[in-house]
């Protein structure tokens, strides 16, 4: 009797349990109950066509040849944009923004790389500068024989010149932008075309791997990514510039920005060697006991590290967090990176949008192209609408300009600008997300931007702080209350959220002996700047165009950051306790700023300086400085797993 009574609730529980679980993922449960295998994988090895390895790498996961930008087909023999070649026999093409190209080249690339509905959003930076582009074509020559070699004489009557033009029009009552090429009645001036002159005027025609520029006294080759001056005949030295992702990981050769991998390797930075599929009869589902990230190896023709300028393969350090993350991820041996997408619980879409940002571009074109490829090639994106997929956006203003489209709306944005204000109207028409602006708490991750640091200077400050009584001595040596030196931009109200401008006005007619505020671009040399950071108790940390590198300048020089960034989440703010090492002041409190800072008691200053010496590594990407930015970005992504798990449950992919 007793036993029977006990059995009823037990059965009910079992039944409920069963009903709840069976529905979403019946097959998974069935394999669990019948002892069929699940998550058992075998290697796949899909062959590529013979000849692929001559120019490309064999992606054995897809059985497709991975080709350099501009080449495609099973053996990379098909020229995608033939009119962009500088000679009829060139194979590789480059698409910087300085030298004019053939008009057919621009038309071909625009058609392929710009979003069809909205041609202002493209996956190459050059195309986004459409209105600054000049082009030419040879009269009476069929399209398939047009090439991008500049004519010997600009006014050669057998060439016609044109210019990129954006036409604003209204179609069915909807305003639209359309790109076209407007023909010119005369060639552009040498100034218009960044002083580009025919290749014949440069040493060895720049080995056909560059652009010849006339600098008055002399002509100079600007070499395409991966080649170096003077005549572009030599490859750049390993590590001299980030010409290839992760320097091809030591498993291949960087040739003009493309990793030609030693077999059997393929993929971004030659990081792939194995591909998997579930063994027949086994069911696969994401492995949740720990974080497993799968990175898609998107072909360079979809998105890649495309060139921005013609001559300069390097990138400005400010955009480098993308490359840093990527390099550390590819070298991660902790087991969070998996080559098996079937067991992954997070997916990394490397969309190479690091330059894409307000003045340099817009990340939407590249992100959409990347997602379209990912969603068409693998089943994983569609099952949750991309909720378990992340992109890194390290350009100006982070994710603000990423347009809300079915391909992008659910992506986890890993970005350095955690601007949470909804209904942004003062950042121009490119901001279309009225729901929450640039950043959604709980979904997105704020990582620190990359800051190129004076390693010896930082280590000096650390050594001092670690001495007994070092922090006290440092604080006693600080003779300045507050310091800032940087751009103001009175004519750009949205710059720095208006903070720098407001403060410049407030401080204009007051002089505090212990406040140093120098408005203007690069008002002092790096040495003086760093010395003032060290000598100040507080350093102003507003953002500018959305990076917030001042926070890191302050923290690495034992100066207490004064964060004035209304509605901007700081890097790792959900993990680090900011009040322990920084002061936060709202824009409304600016008139009392100096008063507020003066009122902070000495013991608090000391406590914050000591704490700041503990947390500084969280903001650095450089392993040589003990940087933890990568590790904590990963930790933040790990915290997103509970959401991801719920989404997969809803989608029927996972048990509870
Ligand atoms: C950071 O992560 C890397 C790779 O996972 C690991 O090797 C390293 O030990 C981590 N650093 C610290 C301080 O945990
Ligand atoms: C995912 O959805 C998109 C859009 O509906 C579709 O084009 C694509 O083929 C789907 N992918 C797969 C693998 O079914
Ligand atoms: C955004 O603006 C719209 C239209 O002005 C308004 O209806 C909505 O409430 C605003 N949303 C927020 C979160 O302020
Ligand atoms: C500062 O002083 C100048 C000259 O007296 C005056 O024109 C300006 O309005 C003052 N600015 C502020 C913010 O008080």
XYZ file of C-alpha atoms and ligand atoms in Angstrom:
712
model
C 0.000 0.000 0.000
C 2.686 2.355 1.043
C 4.690 1.399 -1.942
C 1.775 1.988 -4.291
C 1.102 5.417 -2.876
C 4.689 6.383 -3.381
C 4.612 5.147 -6.913
C 1.864 7.487 -8.109
C 3.720 10.724 -7.655
C 6.858 9.109 -8.971
C 5.058 8.028 -12.121
C 3.564 11.468 -12.496
C 6.988 13.024 -12.214
C 8.429 10.585 -14.699
C 5.571 11.181 -17.078
C 5.853 14.954 -16.834
C 9.548 14.633 -17.256
C 9.054 12.508 -20.313
C 6.457 14.756 -21.929
C 8.510 17.864 -21.329
C 11.602 16.376 -22.851
C 10.272 14.311 -25.679
C 8.735 17.127 -27.594
C 11.698 19.305 -28.468
C 14.281 16.702 -29.319
C 12.686 13.351 -29.702
C 15.563 11.794 -31.569
C 18.109 12.757 -28.963
C 16.059 11.225 -26.183
C 15.480 8.109 -28.216
C 19.189 7.559 -28.683
C 19.694 8.084 -24.965
C 17.014 5.517 -24.083
C 17.855 2.888 -26.659
C 21.550 3.216 -26.144
C 22.162 4.407 -29.664
C 25.235 6.556 -30.000
C 25.097 10.306 -29.793
C 27.893 12.793 -30.287
C 30.116 10.226 -31.858
C 32.065 11.677 -34.696
C 34.341 10.546 -37.450
C 36.730 12.477 -39.620
C 35.590 13.527 -43.052
C 37.987 14.098 -45.833
C 36.239 15.512 -48.853
C 38.717 15.745 -51.682
C 39.184 18.784 -53.918
C 39.758 18.712 -57.633
C 43.320 18.023 -58.803
C 45.128 21.279 -59.352
C 43.461 23.094 -56.467
C 46.700 23.183 -54.512
C 48.546 25.120 -57.168
C 46.955 28.419 -56.154
C 44.621 27.495 -53.330
C 44.049 25.277 -50.295
C 41.733 22.303 -50.145
C 38.946 22.836 -47.618
C 38.343 19.199 -46.775
C 35.268 19.948 -44.694
C 33.451 21.209 -47.794
C 35.519 19.573 -50.534
C 36.001 22.996 -52.065
C 39.095 24.806 -53.136
C 39.856 27.887 -51.052
C 41.117 30.600 -53.417
C 42.703 34.030 -52.994
C 40.495 37.090 -53.411
C 39.488 37.560 -57.054
C 40.075 33.942 -58.100
C 37.574 31.118 -57.945
C 36.624 27.732 -59.332
C 37.837 24.202 -58.511
C 41.444 25.143 -59.319
C 41.236 28.910 -58.719
C 41.561 29.525 -62.445
C 38.490 31.737 -62.852
C 39.076 35.466 -62.671
C 36.138 37.015 -60.851
C 36.912 40.607 -61.717
C 39.016 40.466 -64.885
C 38.868 44.220 -65.532
C 40.634 44.819 -62.193
C 43.839 43.156 -63.410
C 46.670 45.544 -64.149
C 48.004 43.400 -67.024
C 46.285 40.719 -69.100
C 48.439 38.056 -67.411
C 48.114 39.200 -63.775
C 46.337 36.744 -61.549
C 45.945 38.460 -58.212
C 44.002 41.679 -57.987
C 44.030 44.411 -55.381
C 41.405 46.947 -54.738
C 42.698 49.914 -52.803
C 41.023 53.263 -53.039
C 43.849 55.461 -54.328
C 44.654 54.532 -57.913
C 41.844 54.750 -60.475
C 40.713 51.412 -61.893
C 38.873 50.427 -65.023
C 35.181 51.377 -64.800
C 34.233 47.765 -65.589
C 36.291 46.665 -62.588
C 34.251 48.906 -60.290
C 30.997 47.766 -61.858
C 31.921 44.087 -61.456
C 33.008 44.502 -57.865
C 30.032 46.650 -56.912
C 27.641 44.077 -58.322
C 29.270 41.315 -56.310
C 30.157 43.065 -53.071
C 27.394 45.579 -52.377
C 24.029 44.612 -50.936
C 21.585 44.479 -53.840
C 18.780 46.335 -52.143
C 21.024 48.945 -50.749
C 24.127 49.645 -52.690
C 25.590 51.988 -50.134
C 26.486 49.022 -47.943
C 29.338 47.032 -49.433
C 31.805 44.427 -48.242
C 34.906 46.340 -49.367
C 36.056 49.653 -48.018
C 36.943 50.944 -51.457
C 33.412 50.522 -52.757
C 32.078 52.434 -49.786
C 34.083 55.443 -50.908
C 32.251 55.376 -54.202
C 32.003 59.143 -54.629
C 35.775 59.509 -54.379
C 36.581 56.931 -57.068
C 37.736 57.758 -60.606
C 37.789 55.217 -63.391
C 38.632 54.824 -67.067
C 37.803 52.524 -69.951
C 39.296 52.011 -73.391
C 36.914 53.108 -76.122
C 35.782 50.393 -78.522
C 37.381 47.527 -76.574
C 35.052 44.704 -75.470
C 34.474 44.282 -71.749
C 36.458 41.078 -71.473
C 39.573 42.847 -72.733
C 39.372 45.861 -70.462
C 42.084 46.027 -67.814
C 43.055 48.432 -65.039
C 46.429 49.601 -66.316
C 46.481 53.382 -66.300
C 46.967 54.868 -69.807
C 50.435 56.295 -70.581
C 48.817 59.668 -71.162
C 45.807 60.631 -69.118
C 44.374 62.620 -72.052
C 44.821 59.770 -74.553
C 41.627 60.127 -76.647
C 41.181 56.359 -76.826
C 40.268 56.395 -73.100
C 37.113 57.684 -71.479
C 37.034 58.751 -67.846
C 34.321 58.473 -65.275
C 33.614 59.122 -61.631
C 31.623 57.301 -58.987
C 28.382 59.139 -58.277
C 25.601 58.429 -55.832
C 22.172 59.310 -57.133
C 19.425 60.025 -54.660
C 16.025 59.129 -55.982
C 12.563 58.261 -54.789
C 11.174 54.902 -55.923
C 7.499 54.282 -55.065
C 7.685 56.966 -52.424
C 10.764 55.439 -50.767
C 14.019 57.413 -50.892
C 16.813 55.291 -52.368
C 20.470 55.677 -53.159
C 21.787 54.332 -56.430
C 25.401 54.154 -57.501
C 26.389 54.896 -61.024
C 29.414 55.974 -63.001
C 29.144 59.422 -64.498
C 31.297 59.928 -67.594
C 33.598 62.957 -67.505
C 34.438 65.280 -70.381
C 38.117 65.355 -69.411
C 40.475 63.216 -67.351
C 40.850 63.937 -63.644
C 43.875 65.864 -62.405
C 46.803 64.056 -60.837
C 45.694 65.406 -57.441
C 42.252 63.852 -57.915
C 43.815 60.441 -58.342
C 46.185 60.517 -55.346
C 49.103 61.419 -57.667
C 48.897 58.057 -59.432
C 50.908 57.933 -62.660
C 51.487 55.151 -65.225
C 53.467 52.160 -63.985
C 56.143 52.813 -66.619
C 57.304 55.821 -64.591
C 58.258 53.638 -61.617
C 61.124 51.241 -61.041
C 60.396 47.887 -62.727
C 56.753 48.929 -63.106
C 56.404 48.190 -59.368
C 56.671 44.510 -60.406
C 52.974 44.829 -61.387
C 52.203 44.590 -57.675
C 51.638 48.177 -56.788
C 50.682 51.647 -57.793
C 53.101 54.284 -59.073
C 52.820 57.714 -57.500
C 54.467 60.964 -58.502
C 55.781 62.771 -55.449
C 57.331 65.685 -57.320
C 61.036 64.945 -56.843
C 60.600 61.252 -57.442
C 58.153 58.528 -58.234
C 57.406 55.864 -55.643
C 55.796 52.439 -55.723
C 53.014 51.884 -53.245
C 53.111 48.119 -52.938
C 50.022 45.995 -52.480
C 49.551 44.081 -49.236
C 52.287 41.562 -48.703
C 54.925 43.171 -50.980
C 57.538 45.715 -50.103
C 59.381 48.662 -51.501
C 61.192 49.860 -53.425
C 59.877 47.897 -56.407
C 57.375 45.500 -54.782
C 59.346 42.486 -55.981
C 59.912 41.083 -52.475
C 57.464 39.688 -49.964
C 57.249 41.559 -46.655
C 59.159 39.917 -43.827
C 57.263 37.608 -41.577
C 55.530 39.581 -38.848
C 56.466 42.981 -40.304
C 52.827 43.827 -40.920
C 49.619 41.911 -40.371
C 49.432 40.919 -44.020
C 47.961 37.503 -43.270
C 45.778 36.283 -40.403
C 47.980 34.998 -37.599
C 50.989 34.950 -39.933
C 49.523 31.734 -41.397
C 50.269 30.019 -38.087
C 53.664 28.758 -39.269
C 51.831 26.253 -41.465
C 51.896 28.153 -44.707
C 53.241 31.102 -46.608
C 51.667 34.522 -46.720
C 51.451 35.494 -50.365
C 49.883 38.883 -50.930
C 47.488 38.640 -48.010
C 46.481 35.033 -48.712
C 47.717 32.074 -46.700
C 48.931 29.413 -49.093
C 48.897 26.567 -46.603
C 51.062 23.486 -46.511
C 48.761 20.507 -47.033
C 46.814 19.217 -45.189
C 46.110 22.647 -43.637
C 43.525 25.101 -44.833
C 41.341 27.896 -43.507
C 41.935 31.293 -41.973
C 45.561 31.433 -40.866
C 45.966 27.767 -42.004
C 44.249 26.845 -38.744
C 42.278 23.845 -39.966
C 43.471 20.304 -40.301
C 40.518 18.096 -39.460
C 36.823 17.993 -40.317
C 34.128 15.950 -38.626
C 30.717 14.457 -39.175
C 28.535 12.351 -36.884
C 29.052 8.600 -37.364
C 26.077 7.012 -39.156
C 23.198 6.567 -36.745
C 24.625 8.957 -34.175
C 22.828 12.134 -33.274
C 24.857 15.272 -32.655
C 24.007 18.081 -30.319
C 25.944 20.950 -28.782
C 28.250 19.939 -25.982
C 27.391 22.045 -22.952
C 29.635 21.103 -20.071
C 32.094 23.632 -21.457
C 32.414 26.380 -24.027
C 33.142 25.125 -27.528
C 33.551 27.721 -30.243
C 33.623 26.850 -33.910
C 35.007 29.437 -36.330
C 33.747 29.425 -39.893
C 36.454 29.497 -42.542
C 34.746 31.926 -44.839
C 36.360 32.094 -48.285
C 38.298 35.323 -48.990
C 35.980 36.081 -51.902
C 33.069 36.405 -49.504
C 34.822 38.478 -46.861
C 38.456 38.802 -46.000
C 41.231 41.105 -44.961
C 40.745 43.374 -47.956
C 42.968 46.303 -48.549
C 41.936 49.804 -47.711
C 44.678 52.015 -49.088
C 46.534 50.817 -52.144
C 49.971 50.922 -50.669
C 49.725 50.214 -47.039
C 49.213 46.678 -45.818
C 49.379 47.702 -42.179
C 46.413 48.742 -40.136
C 46.033 51.470 -37.560
C 46.496 49.993 -34.075
C 43.112 51.283 -32.997
C 41.425 48.739 -35.262
C 43.612 45.898 -34.135
C 41.514 44.244 -31.441
C 39.923 42.161 -34.189
C 43.298 40.816 -35.268
C 44.441 40.316 -31.685
C 41.358 38.319 -30.788
C 41.683 36.324 -33.964
C 45.369 35.517 -33.405
C 44.844 34.499 -29.776
C 41.785 32.449 -30.705
C 43.628 30.589 -33.442
C 46.473 29.832 -31.034
C 44.194 28.872 -28.164
C 45.128 25.453 -26.892
C 42.726 25.432 -23.945
C 40.134 23.410 -25.816
C 37.493 26.091 -26.300
C 38.178 26.168 -30.018
C 36.756 23.197 -31.840
C 37.023 22.155 -35.453
C 33.823 20.192 -35.025
C 30.768 22.409 -35.547
C 28.422 19.590 -34.478
C 29.592 19.819 -30.876
C 30.017 23.625 -30.825
C 27.776 25.766 -28.640
C 28.997 29.109 -29.992
C 29.926 30.040 -33.535
C 32.385 32.716 -34.561
C 31.770 34.525 -37.858
C 34.998 36.304 -38.792
C 33.546 39.054 -40.979
C 36.761 41.108 -41.143
C 34.911 44.339 -40.465
C 37.768 45.908 -38.569
C 37.994 48.946 -40.784
C 34.258 49.212 -41.276
C 32.998 52.133 -39.356
C 31.427 55.517 -39.965
C 34.078 57.381 -41.852
C 35.729 54.284 -43.261
C 32.719 52.204 -44.056
C 29.869 50.248 -42.637
C 30.048 46.706 -41.310
C 26.643 45.642 -42.639
C 27.748 44.657 -46.136
C 30.492 42.357 -44.899
C 28.390 40.925 -42.060
C 25.468 40.111 -44.360
C 27.683 38.492 -46.979
C 29.388 36.439 -44.288
C 26.087 35.349 -42.731
C 24.547 34.508 -46.104
C 27.439 32.183 -46.807
C 27.369 30.669 -43.319
C 23.602 30.090 -43.396
C 23.653 28.568 -46.860
C 26.663 26.303 -46.250
C 25.964 24.954 -42.742
C 22.740 24.121 -40.892
C 23.689 25.842 -37.625
C 22.767 29.465 -38.254
C 19.160 28.838 -39.166
C 18.288 26.642 -36.189
C 18.410 29.622 -33.812
C 18.337 32.498 -36.273
C 21.976 33.169 -35.416
C 21.487 33.625 -31.667
C 24.498 31.435 -30.923
C 26.709 33.198 -33.466
C 29.001 36.130 -32.741
C 30.816 38.788 -34.760
C 33.628 41.111 -33.721
C 33.061 44.736 -34.592
C 36.153 46.797 -33.848
C 35.601 49.850 -36.040
C 34.465 53.373 -35.110
C 31.351 53.351 -32.951
C 31.377 49.584 -32.642
C 28.089 47.993 -33.668
C 26.069 51.198 -34.085
C 25.990 51.045 -37.865
C 25.227 47.360 -38.164
C 21.847 47.479 -39.803
C 19.037 45.379 -38.361
C 18.286 42.727 -40.971
C 17.230 39.082 -40.621
C 20.906 38.138 -41.016
C 22.156 40.469 -38.289
C 19.400 41.050 -35.758
C 20.263 38.207 -33.399
C 24.036 38.134 -33.708
C 26.020 38.502 -30.510
C 28.089 41.628 -31.057
C 31.519 41.634 -29.507
C 32.509 45.265 -29.637
C 34.333 47.962 -27.689
C 31.469 50.477 -27.668
C 28.708 49.538 -25.233
C 26.395 52.410 -26.071
C 22.972 51.452 -24.760
C 20.877 54.481 -25.573
C 17.730 53.660 -27.551
C 16.359 55.847 -30.334
C 19.642 57.391 -31.388
C 18.917 60.186 -33.818
C 22.085 62.253 -33.703
C 24.501 59.781 -35.277
C 23.248 60.100 -38.830
C 20.926 57.963 -40.942
C 23.100 54.848 -40.739
C 21.912 54.065 -37.214
C 18.705 52.171 -37.831
C 18.255 50.189 -34.662
C 15.703 52.188 -32.733
C 15.147 49.497 -30.157
C 18.389 49.781 -28.241
C 20.953 51.611 -30.354
C 24.340 49.986 -30.486
C 24.445 47.477 -27.698
C 22.060 45.063 -26.031
C 22.858 44.048 -22.486
C 22.698 40.312 -21.869
C 23.396 39.539 -25.498
C 26.434 41.585 -26.502
C 29.924 41.747 -25.035
C 32.033 44.869 -24.518
C 35.689 44.066 -25.023
C 38.461 46.639 -24.591
C 39.834 48.319 -27.693
C 43.440 47.589 -28.579
C 45.871 50.207 -27.342
C 49.423 50.205 -28.547
C 51.376 50.609 -25.356
C 54.759 51.776 -24.232
C 55.762 48.461 -22.693
C 58.755 49.762 -20.705
C 56.695 52.673 -19.327
C 53.884 50.419 -18.158
C 56.261 47.918 -16.617
C 58.011 50.782 -14.788
C 54.741 51.917 -13.213
C 53.893 48.332 -12.213
C 57.291 47.724 -10.660
C 56.911 50.892 -8.599
C 53.396 49.937 -7.463
C 54.520 46.500 -6.369
C 57.275 47.830 -4.091
C 56.285 48.140 -0.420
C 54.929 51.663 -0.006
C 55.132 52.115 -3.778
C 51.514 53.158 -4.241
C 51.810 55.695 -1.411
C 54.958 57.134 -2.980
C 53.341 57.314 -6.405
C 50.325 59.107 -5.009
C 52.482 61.552 -3.036
C 54.317 62.398 -6.266
C 51.122 63.326 -8.100
C 50.908 67.109 -8.374
C 48.041 67.315 -10.847
C 44.418 66.737 -9.905
C 42.942 66.159 -13.355
C 44.434 65.703 -16.786
C 43.155 65.509 -20.328
C 44.700 66.168 -23.686
C 42.791 65.325 -26.821
C 40.549 66.348 -29.645
C 37.424 68.420 -28.908
C 35.510 68.939 -32.187
C 33.119 71.717 -31.264
C 31.433 71.342 -34.643
C 30.543 67.670 -34.039
C 28.031 67.657 -31.169
C 27.803 63.871 -31.111
C 31.594 63.421 -30.723
C 32.383 62.144 -27.205
C 28.697 62.483 -26.373
C 29.327 66.214 -26.140
C 31.475 65.773 -23.022
C 34.783 67.134 -24.274
C 33.089 70.159 -25.826
C 31.095 70.939 -22.689
C 34.154 70.627 -20.506
C 36.260 72.802 -22.810
C 33.644 75.547 -22.470
C 33.351 75.101 -18.726
C 37.091 75.280 -18.204
C 37.671 78.068 -20.723
C 37.370 80.953 -18.251
C 38.559 79.263 -15.108
C 42.062 78.369 -14.300
C 42.860 75.749 -11.715
C 46.564 75.397 -11.028
C 46.215 71.628 -10.742
C 44.005 70.925 -13.756
C 45.602 70.338 -17.155
C 43.092 70.349 -19.988
C 44.499 70.722 -23.476
C 41.947 70.598 -26.256
C 43.129 69.835 -29.780
C 44.503 67.020 -31.872
C 47.884 65.775 -30.607
C 48.662 68.757 -28.407
C 51.773 67.164 -26.945
C 54.319 64.465 -27.621
C 53.831 60.948 -26.294
C 56.516 61.419 -23.620
C 54.857 64.479 -22.120
C 51.424 62.843 -22.396
C 52.534 59.749 -20.509
C 54.358 61.788 -17.904
C 51.199 63.820 -17.228
C 49.174 60.619 -16.937
C 51.591 59.420 -14.274
C 51.647 62.766 -12.441
C 47.850 63.067 -12.260
C 45.472 61.680 -9.681
C 42.564 61.630 -12.119
C 42.570 61.265 -15.890
C 39.556 62.051 -17.975
C 38.107 59.062 -19.839
C 35.380 60.224 -22.189
C 34.984 58.378 -25.486
C 35.646 60.106 -28.801
C 34.301 58.255 -31.795
C 33.384 55.331 -29.622
C 36.595 53.675 -28.563
C 37.311 54.769 -25.046
C 41.082 54.268 -25.168
C 41.535 56.974 -22.489
C 40.338 54.549 -19.847
C 43.210 52.261 -20.730
C 45.743 55.100 -20.940
C 44.750 56.079 -17.403
C 44.705 52.601 -15.914
C 48.078 51.627 -17.329
C 49.692 54.766 -15.849
C 48.300 54.468 -12.324
C 45.926 57.377 -12.893
C 42.323 56.996 -11.741
C 40.013 57.114 -14.758
C 37.104 59.555 -14.613
C 34.569 57.898 -16.865
C 32.104 60.378 -18.312
C 30.156 58.269 -20.746
C 26.437 58.377 -20.116
C 24.721 55.138 -21.085
C 27.944 53.529 -22.265
C 28.773 50.168 -20.768
C 32.466 49.829 -20.151
C 34.581 46.815 -21.139
C 33.719 43.768 -19.030
C 31.572 45.900 -16.745
C 29.512 42.840 -15.834
C 32.653 41.106 -14.566
C 34.844 43.877 -13.124
C 33.741 46.101 -10.256
C 34.422 49.552 -11.666
C 33.859 51.642 -8.519
C 36.933 49.963 -7.035
C 39.292 51.514 -9.567
C 37.487 54.373 -11.313
C 35.161 57.313 -10.776
C 32.036 57.682 -12.827
C 30.553 61.127 -13.381
C 27.510 61.907 -15.482
C 27.457 64.635 -18.086
C 24.936 66.540 -15.994
C 27.477 66.716 -13.168
C 30.189 68.299 -15.304
C 29.860 71.790 -13.784
C 30.839 70.274 -10.415
C 33.520 67.956 -11.778
C 36.554 69.574 -10.172
C 34.703 69.867 -6.853
C 33.664 66.215 -6.956
C 37.194 65.036 -7.628
C 38.737 67.263 -4.975
C 36.351 65.788 -2.411
C 37.558 62.208 -2.902
C 39.414 61.296 0.319
C 43.063 60.309 0.165
C 42.505 56.708 1.383
C 40.031 56.205 -1.446
C 42.576 57.478 -3.953
C 45.123 55.055 -2.618
C 42.692 52.176 -2.667
C 41.716 52.888 -6.280
C 45.312 53.204 -7.446
C 46.155 49.890 -5.811
C 43.116 48.212 -7.327
C 43.800 49.694 -10.716
C 47.188 48.081 -10.579
C 45.458 44.750 -10.091
C 42.907 45.088 -12.895
C 44.976 46.783 -15.617
C 45.791 43.500 -17.339
C 42.092 42.973 -18.076
C 42.282 45.865 -20.535
C 45.323 44.749 -22.477
C 45.493 42.375 -25.404
C 49.280 41.989 -25.391
C 50.468 38.682 -23.916
C 53.868 40.323 -23.278
C 52.134 42.620 -20.767
C 50.172 39.798 -19.197
C 47.130 41.039 -21.112
C 43.907 39.236 -20.273
C 41.545 40.933 -22.722
C 41.222 37.773 -24.784
C 40.667 35.504 -21.788
C 37.982 37.755 -20.327
C 36.262 38.200 -23.690
C 36.034 34.422 -23.783
C 34.769 34.374 -20.191
C 32.080 36.904 -21.165
C 31.076 34.754 -24.100
C 30.896 31.778 -21.773
C 28.373 33.718 -19.698
C 26.191 33.964 -22.806
C 25.871 30.202 -22.940
C 22.809 30.080 -20.712
C 20.933 32.192 -23.255
C 22.244 30.068 -26.075
C 21.169 26.924 -24.279
C 17.630 28.279 -23.921
C 17.503 29.202 -27.591
C 18.607 25.761 -28.631
C 16.003 24.209 -26.363
C 13.315 26.333 -27.997
C 14.606 25.298 -31.398
C 14.318 21.640 -30.418
C 18.026 21.031 -30.790
C 18.751 20.458 -27.135
C 17.267 18.734 -24.183
C 16.477 20.986 -21.226
C 44.556 32.985 -21.046
O 44.091 32.043 -21.966
C 45.107 31.282 -22.577
C 44.466 30.439 -23.652
O 43.303 29.860 -23.209
C 45.811 30.452 -21.536
O 46.845 29.707 -22.125
C 46.379 31.385 -20.496
O 46.951 30.631 -19.450
C 45.291 32.268 -19.928
N 45.901 33.216 -19.028
C 45.555 33.286 -17.744
C 46.318 34.256 -16.925
O 44.652 32.631 -17.296
C 18.803 29.140 -44.028
O 17.830 30.111 -44.307
C 18.094 30.890 -45.452
C 17.053 31.983 -45.544
O 15.791 31.443 -45.392
C 18.136 29.998 -46.682
O 18.459 30.756 -47.821
C 19.200 28.930 -46.481
O 19.216 28.047 -47.556
C 18.940 28.182 -45.188
N 20.073 27.287 -44.981
C 19.956 25.968 -44.928
C 21.227 25.218 -44.694
O 18.907 25.395 -45.058
C 11.647 55.565 -29.633
O 10.980 56.513 -30.433
C 9.666 56.131 -30.777
C 9.109 57.148 -31.753
O 9.440 58.451 -31.371
C 8.829 56.022 -29.485
O 7.539 55.617 -29.804
C 9.482 54.992 -28.579
O 8.803 54.946 -27.361
C 10.925 55.333 -28.321
N 11.537 54.233 -27.598
C 12.241 54.407 -26.503
C 12.748 53.152 -25.861
O 12.479 55.488 -26.014
C 34.447 83.152 -21.379
O 34.901 84.462 -21.527
C 34.667 85.035 -22.784
C 35.329 86.402 -22.852
O 35.035 87.130 -21.682
C 33.154 85.084 -23.028
O 32.887 85.608 -24.316
C 32.586 83.668 -22.931
O 31.187 83.697 -23.048
C 32.962 83.035 -21.598
N 32.568 81.629 -21.643
C 31.911 81.032 -20.655
C 31.567 79.588 -20.840
O 31.607 81.604 -19.636
